[in-house]
């Protein structure tokens, strides 16, 4: 078996004695478990160790694979420059991994290196492993802002490259859990922090990797975790494989969650193709959504599918409710893919002659002209989730006290600058957040106090 196993580990620098200077004793369970995990990797005798680190080079839409023949690093940043590392990269593996990713249209490769030196998300695991084994070559991979499904698929590419090269590999998913566990911790407290840690340790402790896709972006962001995508790539490398799982430890002593689990491959398991199962579930959900969608959403979907396939904008069709012909209103069309925003364009007040015309125009714009995203491609159409918001009239208000994030959208204006945020958005829980995001969209400084606030209600069609 080419993939011998994998480990999920944290990377607090203070766990290294030269850095912690005794503080590491406060997380002794993590220290002991780390040694246990490192010994297990050494027992697998890997030719190559693949480390996935959130502190390596990271891009929004690209996975960086560290290039070159090798690299060095030290803990000078943590006042321990005497702790040094020298690693030889498995260049044959990185080259083939890049080819496998390209074959699957996954944006990954060795371009765009900003810092050739080892990051602490890589060095902390290597410090433990080097106590027991130094006879390996390294592959170092960063994360991206792409969906979790794409991270998992990159893990599948890691496994495929190992099999093609007949390499015995070990995969290290490096990542801390929530950074929001305690009020007196370095990052403060958020209720989502302990919730995330309990949930991720349950999932990883059972090796129930299909459940990794169920964590929403907003939940992960509020928990301030840094390892979820690392763990997802690691899980992808184990796709279709039976594993012996051990949950070794969990601690949150310093307000940051540290979890350690090991996964030893014991054979194959046809019930553990988690990405395949996830995509099948998503297809079933999409079919049900299409059956249940109302005429507003159906018009947006048909507009986009026609435009993407033919470059032709449809005309306002017959057979719509009379309101869609007679009424004029601002409309926002939003697209999501894999639970993440894929495009959103709208108008605060009516520009077209009817709601139907407004939906058609803004649907095309959401799919092809949102500057935050590249244009929607034909292959994506079946995975898009649509919503259409029809805006009511805006009314000026004198205070944020007159807002309600669930009921009202907000328009923040200053001179010619005007930013809008819709109501009832996932991840926006307070009026303060709502106003701050609308300010940011308009380019209005945070300290500007001469702003005008307006509110509006919407009818949301999903």
CSV table of C-alpha atoms in Angstrom, one decimal:
chain,number,residue,atom,x,y,z
A,1,UNK,CA,0.0,0.0,0.0
A,2,UNK,CA,1.5,3.3,-1.1
A,3,UNK,CA,-0.1,5.5,1.6
A,4,UNK,CA,1.0,3.9,4.9
A,5,UNK,CA,-1.0,6.3,7.1
A,6,UNK,CA,-1.6,9.8,8.2
A,7,UNK,CA,-1.6,11.9,11.3
A,8,UNK,CA,-3.6,15.0,12.4
A,9,UNK,CA,-1.4,17.3,14.5
A,10,UNK,CA,-1.2,20.9,15.8
A,11,UNK,CA,1.8,23.2,15.4
A,12,UNK,CA,2.2,25.4,18.5
A,13,UNK,CA,5.9,26.4,18.5
A,14,UNK,CA,6.0,26.5,22.3
A,15,UNK,CA,5.7,22.7,22.3
A,16,UNK,CA,9.4,22.6,21.2
A,17,UNK,CA,11.4,22.7,24.5
A,18,UNK,CA,13.9,25.3,23.3
A,19,UNK,CA,10.9,27.6,22.7
A,20,UNK,CA,8.6,26.7,25.4
A,21,UNK,CA,11.2,26.7,28.2
A,22,UNK,CA,9.0,24.7,30.4
A,23,UNK,CA,5.6,26.1,29.3
A,24,UNK,CA,5.2,23.0,27.1
A,25,UNK,CA,4.6,21.1,30.3
A,26,UNK,CA,1.2,22.7,30.6
A,27,UNK,CA,0.1,20.7,27.5
A,28,UNK,CA,1.9,17.5,28.4
A,29,UNK,CA,-0.9,15.3,27.0
A,30,UNK,CA,-0.3,17.0,23.6
A,31,UNK,CA,3.5,16.5,24.0
A,32,UNK,CA,3.1,12.8,24.8
A,33,UNK,CA,0.6,12.2,22.0
A,34,UNK,CA,2.9,14.0,19.5
A,35,UNK,CA,5.7,11.7,20.4
A,36,UNK,CA,3.4,8.7,20.0
A,37,UNK,CA,2.3,9.9,16.6
A,38,UNK,CA,5.9,10.5,15.5
A,39,UNK,CA,6.9,7.1,16.5
A,40,UNK,CA,4.0,5.6,14.5
A,41,UNK,CA,5.1,7.5,11.4
A,42,UNK,CA,8.7,6.2,11.9
A,43,UNK,CA,7.3,2.6,12.2
A,44,UNK,CA,5.7,3.0,8.7
A,45,UNK,CA,9.2,3.8,7.3
A,46,UNK,CA,7.9,6.2,4.7
A,47,UNK,CA,10.1,7.1,1.7
A,48,UNK,CA,8.3,10.5,1.5
A,49,UNK,CA,6.5,12.6,4.1
A,50,UNK,CA,3.8,14.9,2.8
A,51,UNK,CA,3.2,17.9,5.1
A,52,UNK,CA,0.1,20.0,4.5
A,53,UNK,CA,0.5,23.4,6.3
A,54,UNK,CA,-1.7,26.4,6.6
A,55,UNK,CA,1.4,28.5,7.1
A,56,UNK,CA,3.0,27.7,3.8
A,57,UNK,CA,2.4,29.9,0.8
A,58,UNK,CA,-1.4,30.3,0.4
A,59,UNK,CA,-3.4,31.7,-2.5
A,60,UNK,CA,-7.2,32.1,-2.8
A,61,UNK,CA,-7.5,30.0,-6.0
A,62,UNK,CA,-4.3,28.0,-6.2
A,63,UNK,CA,-2.5,25.3,-4.2
A,64,UNK,CA,1.2,26.0,-3.8
A,65,UNK,CA,3.6,23.0,-3.8
A,66,UNK,CA,7.0,24.0,-2.6
A,67,UNK,CA,9.5,23.8,-5.5
A,68,UNK,CA,13.2,23.0,-5.7
A,69,UNK,CA,15.5,20.3,-4.5
A,70,UNK,CA,15.3,21.2,-0.8
A,71,UNK,CA,15.0,23.9,1.8
A,72,UNK,CA,16.1,24.9,5.3
A,73,UNK,CA,14.4,26.6,8.3
A,74,UNK,CA,14.8,27.5,11.9
A,75,UNK,CA,12.9,28.9,14.8
A,76,UNK,CA,14.6,32.3,14.9
A,77,UNK,CA,11.2,33.9,14.8
A,78,UNK,CA,10.5,32.2,18.1
A,79,UNK,CA,13.8,33.1,19.7
A,80,UNK,CA,15.3,29.7,19.1
A,81,UNK,CA,17.5,30.1,16.0
A,82,UNK,CA,19.6,27.2,17.2
A,83,UNK,CA,16.8,24.8,16.3
A,84,UNK,CA,17.5,24.2,12.6
A,85,UNK,CA,16.1,22.1,9.8
A,86,UNK,CA,17.3,20.9,6.4
A,87,UNK,CA,15.0,19.0,4.2
A,88,UNK,CA,15.4,17.3,0.8
A,89,UNK,CA,12.3,17.6,-1.4
A,90,UNK,CA,11.0,14.6,-3.4
A,91,UNK,CA,11.1,16.3,-6.8
A,92,UNK,CA,9.8,13.3,-8.7
A,93,UNK,CA,6.8,13.2,-6.5
A,94,UNK,CA,6.1,17.0,-6.7
A,95,UNK,CA,6.4,16.9,-10.4
A,96,UNK,CA,3.9,14.0,-10.8
A,97,UNK,CA,1.6,15.6,-8.2
A,98,UNK,CA,1.4,18.7,-10.3
A,99,UNK,CA,0.6,16.7,-13.4
A,100,UNK,CA,-2.2,14.8,-11.6
A,101,UNK,CA,-3.7,18.0,-10.3
A,102,UNK,CA,-3.6,19.5,-13.8
A,103,UNK,CA,-5.3,16.4,-15.2
A,104,UNK,CA,-8.2,17.0,-12.8
A,105,UNK,CA,-8.3,20.8,-13.5
A,106,UNK,CA,-7.2,21.5,-10.0
A,107,UNK,CA,-5.1,24.7,-9.9
A,108,UNK,CA,-2.0,23.5,-8.1
A,109,UNK,CA,1.7,23.7,-8.9
A,110,UNK,CA,5.1,25.1,-8.0
A,111,UNK,CA,4.7,28.7,-9.2
A,112,UNK,CA,4.4,31.8,-7.0
A,113,UNK,CA,6.8,30.9,-4.2
A,114,UNK,CA,7.1,33.9,-1.9
A,115,UNK,CA,9.2,32.3,0.9
A,116,UNK,CA,11.4,29.3,0.3
A,117,UNK,CA,12.1,28.6,4.0
A,118,UNK,CA,10.2,26.1,6.1
A,119,UNK,CA,7.2,27.5,8.0
A,120,UNK,CA,6.4,26.6,11.6
A,121,UNK,CA,3.4,24.6,10.5
A,122,UNK,CA,5.8,22.3,8.9
A,123,UNK,CA,8.8,22.5,11.3
A,124,UNK,CA,6.9,21.6,14.5
A,125,UNK,CA,5.7,18.2,13.1
A,126,UNK,CA,9.2,17.6,11.7
A,127,UNK,CA,10.8,18.4,15.0
A,128,UNK,CA,9.0,15.5,16.6
A,129,UNK,CA,9.4,13.2,13.6
A,130,UNK,CA,13.2,13.8,13.4
A,131,UNK,CA,13.5,12.4,16.9
A,132,UNK,CA,12.7,9.0,15.5
A,133,UNK,CA,13.3,9.1,11.7
A,134,UNK,CA,15.3,11.3,9.4
A,135,UNK,CA,15.4,8.9,6.4
A,136,UNK,CA,12.7,10.5,4.3
A,137,UNK,CA,12.2,13.2,1.7
A,138,UNK,CA,9.7,16.0,2.0
A,139,UNK,CA,6.7,17.3,0.0
A,140,UNK,CA,5.2,20.5,1.4
A,141,UNK,CA,1.8,21.8,0.3
A,142,UNK,CA,-0.1,25.0,1.2
A,143,UNK,CA,-3.8,25.5,1.3
A,144,UNK,CA,-6.2,27.6,-0.8
A,145,UNK,CA,-9.5,29.5,-0.6
A,146,UNK,CA,-11.1,26.9,-2.9
A,147,UNK,CA,-14.0,24.7,-1.7
A,148,UNK,CA,-13.4,21.8,0.7
A,149,UNK,CA,-14.3,19.3,-2.1
A,150,UNK,CA,-11.3,20.6,-4.1
A,151,UNK,CA,-9.0,20.2,-1.1
A,152,UNK,CA,-10.1,16.6,-0.7
A,153,UNK,CA,-9.6,16.0,-4.4
A,154,UNK,CA,-6.0,17.3,-4.1
A,155,UNK,CA,-5.6,14.6,-1.4
A,156,UNK,CA,-6.7,12.0,-3.9
A,157,UNK,CA,-4.0,13.3,-6.3
A,158,UNK,CA,-1.4,12.8,-3.5
A,159,UNK,CA,-2.5,9.2,-3.2
A,160,UNK,CA,-2.5,8.6,-7.0
A,161,UNK,CA,1.0,10.0,-7.3
A,162,UNK,CA,2.2,7.8,-4.5
A,163,UNK,CA,0.7,4.7,-6.2
A,164,UNK,CA,2.2,5.6,-9.6
A,165,UNK,CA,5.6,6.0,-8.1
A,166,UNK,CA,5.3,3.0,-5.8
A,167,UNK,CA,6.2,5.3,-2.9
A,168,UNK,CA,5.5,4.6,0.7
A,169,UNK,CA,4.2,7.9,2.1
A,170,UNK,CA,3.0,9.3,5.3
A,171,UNK,CA,0.7,12.4,5.3
A,172,UNK,CA,0.7,15.0,8.0
A,173,UNK,CA,-2.3,17.3,8.3
A,174,UNK,CA,-0.8,20.2,10.3
A,175,UNK,CA,-3.3,22.5,11.9
A,176,UNK,CA,-4.5,24.0,15.1
A,177,UNK,CA,-8.2,23.9,16.0
A,178,UNK,CA,-10.2,26.9,17.2
A,179,UNK,CA,-8.3,30.0,18.4
A,180,UNK,CA,-11.3,31.3,20.3
A,181,UNK,CA,-11.7,29.0,23.3
A,182,UNK,CA,-11.1,31.4,26.3
A,183,UNK,CA,-11.8,35.0,27.1
A,184,UNK,CA,-8.3,35.3,28.5
A,185,UNK,CA,-6.7,33.5,25.6
A,186,UNK,CA,-4.7,35.3,22.9
A,187,UNK,CA,-7.6,35.6,20.5
A,188,UNK,CA,-10.6,35.8,23.0
A,189,UNK,CA,-13.7,33.7,23.1
A,190,UNK,CA,-16.4,32.9,20.6
A,191,UNK,CA,-19.1,30.3,21.3
A,192,UNK,CA,-18.4,28.7,18.0
A,193,UNK,CA,-14.8,27.9,19.2
A,194,UNK,CA,-15.5,25.1,21.6
A,195,UNK,CA,-18.4,23.9,19.4
A,196,UNK,CA,-16.0,23.5,16.5
A,197,UNK,CA,-13.4,21.7,18.5
A,198,UNK,CA,-16.0,19.2,20.0
A,199,UNK,CA,-17.4,18.6,16.5
A,200,UNK,CA,-14.1,18.2,14.6
A,201,UNK,CA,-12.6,15.9,17.3
A,202,UNK,CA,-15.7,13.7,17.0
A,203,UNK,CA,-15.4,13.6,13.2
A,204,UNK,CA,-11.7,13.0,13.2
A,205,UNK,CA,-11.8,10.6,16.1
A,206,UNK,CA,-14.2,8.4,14.1
A,207,UNK,CA,-12.4,9.0,10.8
A,208,UNK,CA,-15.8,10.1,9.4
A,209,UNK,CA,-14.2,12.2,6.8
A,210,UNK,CA,-17.4,12.6,4.7
A,211,UNK,CA,-18.6,14.9,7.5
A,212,UNK,CA,-15.8,17.4,6.9
A,213,UNK,CA,-17.8,18.8,4.0
A,214,UNK,CA,-20.7,19.7,6.4
A,215,UNK,CA,-18.7,22.5,8.2
A,216,UNK,CA,-19.7,25.8,6.7
A,217,UNK,CA,-17.2,28.6,5.9
A,218,UNK,CA,-18.9,31.0,8.3
A,219,UNK,CA,-18.8,28.5,11.2
A,220,UNK,CA,-15.1,27.8,10.6
A,221,UNK,CA,-14.3,31.5,10.3
A,222,UNK,CA,-16.0,32.3,13.6
A,223,UNK,CA,-14.2,29.5,15.3
A,224,UNK,CA,-10.9,30.9,13.9
A,225,UNK,CA,-9.6,27.4,13.1
A,226,UNK,CA,-6.5,27.0,10.9
A,227,UNK,CA,-6.4,23.2,10.2
A,228,UNK,CA,-9.7,22.2,8.6
A,229,UNK,CA,-8.5,22.4,5.1
A,230,UNK,CA,-5.2,20.6,6.0
A,231,UNK,CA,-7.3,17.8,7.5
A,232,UNK,CA,-9.5,17.6,4.4
A,233,UNK,CA,-6.5,17.2,2.0
A,234,UNK,CA,-5.1,14.6,4.4
A,235,UNK,CA,-8.5,12.8,4.3
A,236,UNK,CA,-8.5,12.8,0.5
A,237,UNK,CA,-5.2,11.0,0.5
A,238,UNK,CA,-7.0,8.2,2.5
A,239,UNK,CA,-10.0,8.0,0.2
A,240,UNK,CA,-11.3,4.5,-0.3
A,241,UNK,CA,-8.9,3.1,2.3
A,242,UNK,CA,-9.6,1.3,5.6
A,243,UNK,CA,-7.8,2.9,8.5
A,244,UNK,CA,-7.1,2.0,12.1
A,245,UNK,CA,-7.9,5.2,14.0
A,246,UNK,CA,-6.6,6.4,17.3
A,247,UNK,CA,-7.7,9.6,18.9
A,248,UNK,CA,-4.6,10.4,21.1
A,249,UNK,CA,-5.3,13.8,22.7
A,250,UNK,CA,-7.1,17.1,22.8
A,251,UNK,CA,-6.2,20.1,24.9
A,252,UNK,CA,-7.2,23.8,24.9
A,253,UNK,CA,-5.1,25.0,27.8
A,254,UNK,CA,-3.9,28.3,26.2
A,255,UNK,CA,-7.2,29.1,24.5
A,256,UNK,CA,-6.3,27.4,21.2
A,257,UNK,CA,-7.4,23.8,20.4
A,258,UNK,CA,-4.7,21.1,19.9
A,259,UNK,CA,-5.9,17.7,18.6
A,260,UNK,CA,-3.9,14.6,17.6
A,261,UNK,CA,-5.3,11.6,15.8
A,262,UNK,CA,-3.5,8.9,13.8
A,263,UNK,CA,-4.7,6.8,10.9
A,264,UNK,CA,-2.9,3.6,9.9
A,265,UNK,CA,-4.0,2.1,6.6
A,266,UNK,CA,-5.1,-1.5,6.9
A,267,UNK,CA,-6.5,-2.2,3.4
A,268,UNK,CA,-9.2,-0.9,1.1
A,269,UNK,CA,-12.8,-0.1,1.9
A,270,UNK,CA,-15.4,0.5,-0.8
A,271,UNK,CA,-17.6,2.4,1.7
A,272,UNK,CA,-15.0,5.1,2.3
A,273,UNK,CA,-15.1,7.0,-1.1
A,274,UNK,CA,-16.3,10.1,0.7
A,275,UNK,CA,-16.1,12.6,-2.1
A,276,UNK,CA,-18.0,10.4,-4.5
A,277,UNK,CA,-20.7,10.0,-1.8
A,278,UNK,CA,-20.7,13.8,-1.1
A,279,UNK,CA,-21.2,14.7,-4.8
A,280,UNK,CA,-24.0,12.2,-5.2
A,281,UNK,CA,-25.8,13.8,-2.2
A,282,UNK,CA,-25.3,17.2,-3.7
A,283,UNK,CA,-26.7,16.1,-7.0
A,284,UNK,CA,-29.8,14.7,-5.2
A,285,UNK,CA,-30.2,18.0,-3.3
A,286,UNK,CA,-29.8,20.0,-6.6
A,287,UNK,CA,-32.5,17.9,-8.3
A,288,UNK,CA,-34.9,18.5,-5.3
A,289,UNK,CA,-34.1,22.2,-5.3
A,290,UNK,CA,-35.0,22.4,-9.0
A,291,UNK,CA,-38.3,20.7,-8.4
A,292,UNK,CA,-39.1,23.1,-5.6
A,293,UNK,CA,-37.8,26.3,-7.0
A,294,UNK,CA,-40.3,29.1,-7.6
A,295,UNK,CA,-40.7,31.0,-10.9
A,296,UNK,CA,-38.3,33.8,-9.8
A,297,UNK,CA,-35.5,31.4,-9.2
A,298,UNK,CA,-36.3,29.3,-12.3
A,299,UNK,CA,-36.0,32.4,-14.4
A,300,UNK,CA,-32.6,33.2,-13.0
A,301,UNK,CA,-31.4,29.7,-13.5
A,302,UNK,CA,-32.7,29.4,-17.1
A,303,UNK,CA,-31.2,32.8,-17.9
A,304,UNK,CA,-27.7,31.8,-16.7
A,305,UNK,CA,-27.8,28.3,-18.2
A,306,UNK,CA,-28.8,29.7,-21.6
A,307,UNK,CA,-26.2,32.5,-21.5
A,308,UNK,CA,-23.3,30.3,-20.4
A,309,UNK,CA,-24.2,27.6,-23.0
A,310,UNK,CA,-25.0,29.9,-25.9
A,311,UNK,CA,-23.8,33.5,-25.0
A,312,UNK,CA,-27.4,34.5,-25.7
A,313,UNK,CA,-29.5,36.5,-23.3
A,314,UNK,CA,-33.1,35.3,-23.1
A,315,UNK,CA,-36.1,37.5,-23.6
A,316,UNK,CA,-38.7,37.9,-20.9
A,317,UNK,CA,-40.8,34.7,-21.3
A,318,UNK,CA,-44.5,34.4,-21.4
A,319,UNK,CA,-46.5,32.7,-18.6
A,320,UNK,CA,-45.0,34.5,-15.6
A,321,UNK,CA,-47.0,35.9,-12.7
A,322,UNK,CA,-48.4,39.3,-13.7
A,323,UNK,CA,-46.4,41.1,-10.9
A,324,UNK,CA,-43.2,40.1,-12.7
A,325,UNK,CA,-44.4,42.1,-15.8
A,326,UNK,CA,-46.1,45.0,-14.1
A,327,UNK,CA,-43.9,45.8,-11.1
A,328,UNK,CA,-40.5,47.5,-11.1
A,329,UNK,CA,-38.0,46.9,-8.2
A,330,UNK,CA,-34.4,46.4,-7.3
A,331,UNK,CA,-33.3,42.8,-7.6
A,332,UNK,CA,-30.3,40.8,-6.4
A,333,UNK,CA,-29.3,37.5,-7.9
A,334,UNK,CA,-27.0,35.3,-5.8
A,335,UNK,CA,-25.1,32.2,-6.8
A,336,UNK,CA,-23.5,29.7,-4.5
A,337,UNK,CA,-21.4,26.6,-5.2
A,338,UNK,CA,-20.3,24.1,-2.5
A,339,UNK,CA,-21.8,26.4,0.1
A,340,UNK,CA,-19.7,29.4,-0.9
A,341,UNK,CA,-20.6,32.5,-2.8
A,342,UNK,CA,-20.0,32.2,-6.5
A,343,UNK,CA,-21.5,35.5,-7.7
A,344,UNK,CA,-23.9,38.2,-6.6
A,345,UNK,CA,-25.0,41.3,-8.5
A,346,UNK,CA,-28.0,43.4,-8.0
A,347,UNK,CA,-29.6,46.8,-8.2
A,348,UNK,CA,-30.8,48.9,-5.3
A,349,UNK,CA,-33.6,50.4,-7.3
A,350,UNK,CA,-35.2,49.4,-10.6
A,351,UNK,CA,-33.2,49.9,-13.8
A,352,UNK,CA,-35.2,47.6,-16.2
A,353,UNK,CA,-38.9,47.9,-17.1
A,354,UNK,CA,-40.0,45.0,-15.0
A,355,UNK,CA,-39.0,42.6,-12.2
A,356,UNK,CA,-38.5,39.9,-14.9
A,357,UNK,CA,-36.2,42.1,-16.9
A,358,UNK,CA,-34.3,43.0,-13.7
A,359,UNK,CA,-33.8,39.3,-12.9
A,360,UNK,CA,-32.5,38.5,-16.4
A,361,UNK,CA,-30.1,41.3,-16.5
A,362,UNK,CA,-28.7,40.8,-13.0
A,363,UNK,CA,-28.5,37.0,-13.4
A,364,UNK,CA,-26.2,37.4,-16.4
A,365,UNK,CA,-24.1,39.9,-14.4
A,366,UNK,CA,-23.9,37.6,-11.4
A,367,UNK,CA,-22.7,34.8,-13.5
A,368,UNK,CA,-20.2,36.7,-15.7
A,369,UNK,CA,-19.4,40.2,-14.4
A,370,UNK,CA,-18.9,39.9,-10.6
A,371,UNK,CA,-15.3,41.2,-10.3
A,372,UNK,CA,-14.6,38.9,-7.4
A,373,UNK,CA,-15.0,35.7,-9.5
A,374,UNK,CA,-14.2,34.4,-12.9
A,375,UNK,CA,-17.2,33.8,-15.2
A,376,UNK,CA,-19.3,30.7,-14.5
A,377,UNK,CA,-18.3,27.8,-16.7
A,378,UNK,CA,-20.6,25.2,-18.3
A,379,UNK,CA,-19.3,22.4,-16.1
A,380,UNK,CA,-20.4,24.3,-13.0
A,381,UNK,CA,-24.1,24.8,-13.9
A,382,UNK,CA,-25.4,21.7,-12.2
A,383,UNK,CA,-23.7,22.6,-8.9
A,384,UNK,CA,-25.0,26.2,-8.6
A,385,UNK,CA,-27.6,27.2,-6.0
A,386,UNK,CA,-29.6,30.3,-6.7
A,387,UNK,CA,-31.5,32.9,-4.7
A,388,UNK,CA,-33.4,36.0,-5.9
A,389,UNK,CA,-34.0,38.9,-3.6
A,390,UNK,CA,-36.7,41.4,-4.6
A,391,UNK,CA,-36.1,44.6,-2.7
A,392,UNK,CA,-38.7,46.8,-1.2
A,393,UNK,CA,-38.4,50.6,-1.0
A,394,UNK,CA,-35.5,52.0,1.1
A,395,UNK,CA,-36.3,54.3,4.0
A,396,UNK,CA,-33.8,56.6,5.8
A,397,UNK,CA,-33.2,55.9,9.5
A,398,UNK,CA,-31.5,57.9,12.2
A,399,UNK,CA,-29.9,55.1,14.2
A,400,UNK,CA,-28.6,51.5,13.9
A,401,UNK,CA,-31.2,50.7,16.6
A,402,UNK,CA,-33.8,50.8,13.8
A,403,UNK,CA,-32.1,47.8,12.1
A,404,UNK,CA,-32.6,44.1,12.4
A,405,UNK,CA,-30.1,41.9,10.6
A,406,UNK,CA,-32.7,39.2,10.0
A,407,UNK,CA,-35.5,41.5,8.7
A,408,UNK,CA,-33.8,44.5,7.1
A,409,UNK,CA,-31.0,45.1,4.6
A,410,UNK,CA,-28.9,48.2,5.0
A,411,UNK,CA,-27.6,50.9,2.7
A,412,UNK,CA,-24.7,53.0,4.0
A,413,UNK,CA,-24.0,56.2,2.1
A,414,UNK,CA,-21.4,58.9,2.2
A,415,UNK,CA,-21.4,61.4,-0.6
A,416,UNK,CA,-21.4,59.5,-3.9
A,417,UNK,CA,-20.3,56.2,-2.1
A,418,UNK,CA,-23.1,53.8,-1.4
A,419,UNK,CA,-22.8,50.2,-0.1
A,420,UNK,CA,-25.6,47.7,0.4
A,421,UNK,CA,-25.9,44.5,2.3
A,422,UNK,CA,-28.9,42.1,2.1
A,423,UNK,CA,-30.6,40.9,5.3
A,424,UNK,CA,-30.5,37.4,6.8
A,425,UNK,CA,-27.1,36.4,5.5
A,426,UNK,CA,-25.2,33.5,6.9
A,427,UNK,CA,-22.3,34.6,9.1
A,428,UNK,CA,-23.7,38.2,9.6
A,429,UNK,CA,-25.2,38.1,13.1
A,430,UNK,CA,-25.1,41.7,14.4
A,431,UNK,CA,-26.1,45.1,13.1
A,432,UNK,CA,-22.5,46.2,13.7
A,433,UNK,CA,-21.2,43.6,11.3
A,434,UNK,CA,-23.9,44.4,8.8
A,435,UNK,CA,-23.0,48.1,8.7
A,436,UNK,CA,-19.2,47.4,8.7
A,437,UNK,CA,-19.5,45.1,5.6
A,438,UNK,CA,-21.7,47.7,3.8
A,439,UNK,CA,-19.2,50.4,4.6
A,440,UNK,CA,-16.3,48.2,3.3
A,441,UNK,CA,-18.2,47.5,0.1
A,442,UNK,CA,-18.7,51.3,-0.4
A,443,UNK,CA,-15.1,52.1,0.5
A,444,UNK,CA,-16.2,54.3,3.4
A,445,UNK,CA,-13.6,54.6,6.2
A,446,UNK,CA,-14.5,52.9,9.5
A,447,UNK,CA,-14.0,56.2,11.4
A,448,UNK,CA,-16.3,58.3,9.1
A,449,UNK,CA,-19.2,59.5,11.2
A,450,UNK,CA,-21.0,61.5,8.5
A,451,UNK,CA,-22.8,58.4,7.0
A,452,UNK,CA,-26.4,58.1,6.0
A,453,UNK,CA,-28.2,54.8,6.9
A,454,UNK,CA,-31.2,53.4,5.0
A,455,UNK,CA,-33.0,50.2,5.5
A,456,UNK,CA,-35.2,48.0,3.3
A,457,UNK,CA,-37.0,44.7,3.4
A,458,UNK,CA,-36.8,41.9,0.8
A,459,UNK,CA,-38.7,39.0,-0.5
A,460,UNK,CA,-36.3,36.2,-0.8
A,461,UNK,CA,-36.9,33.4,-3.4
A,462,UNK,CA,-34.8,30.3,-3.1
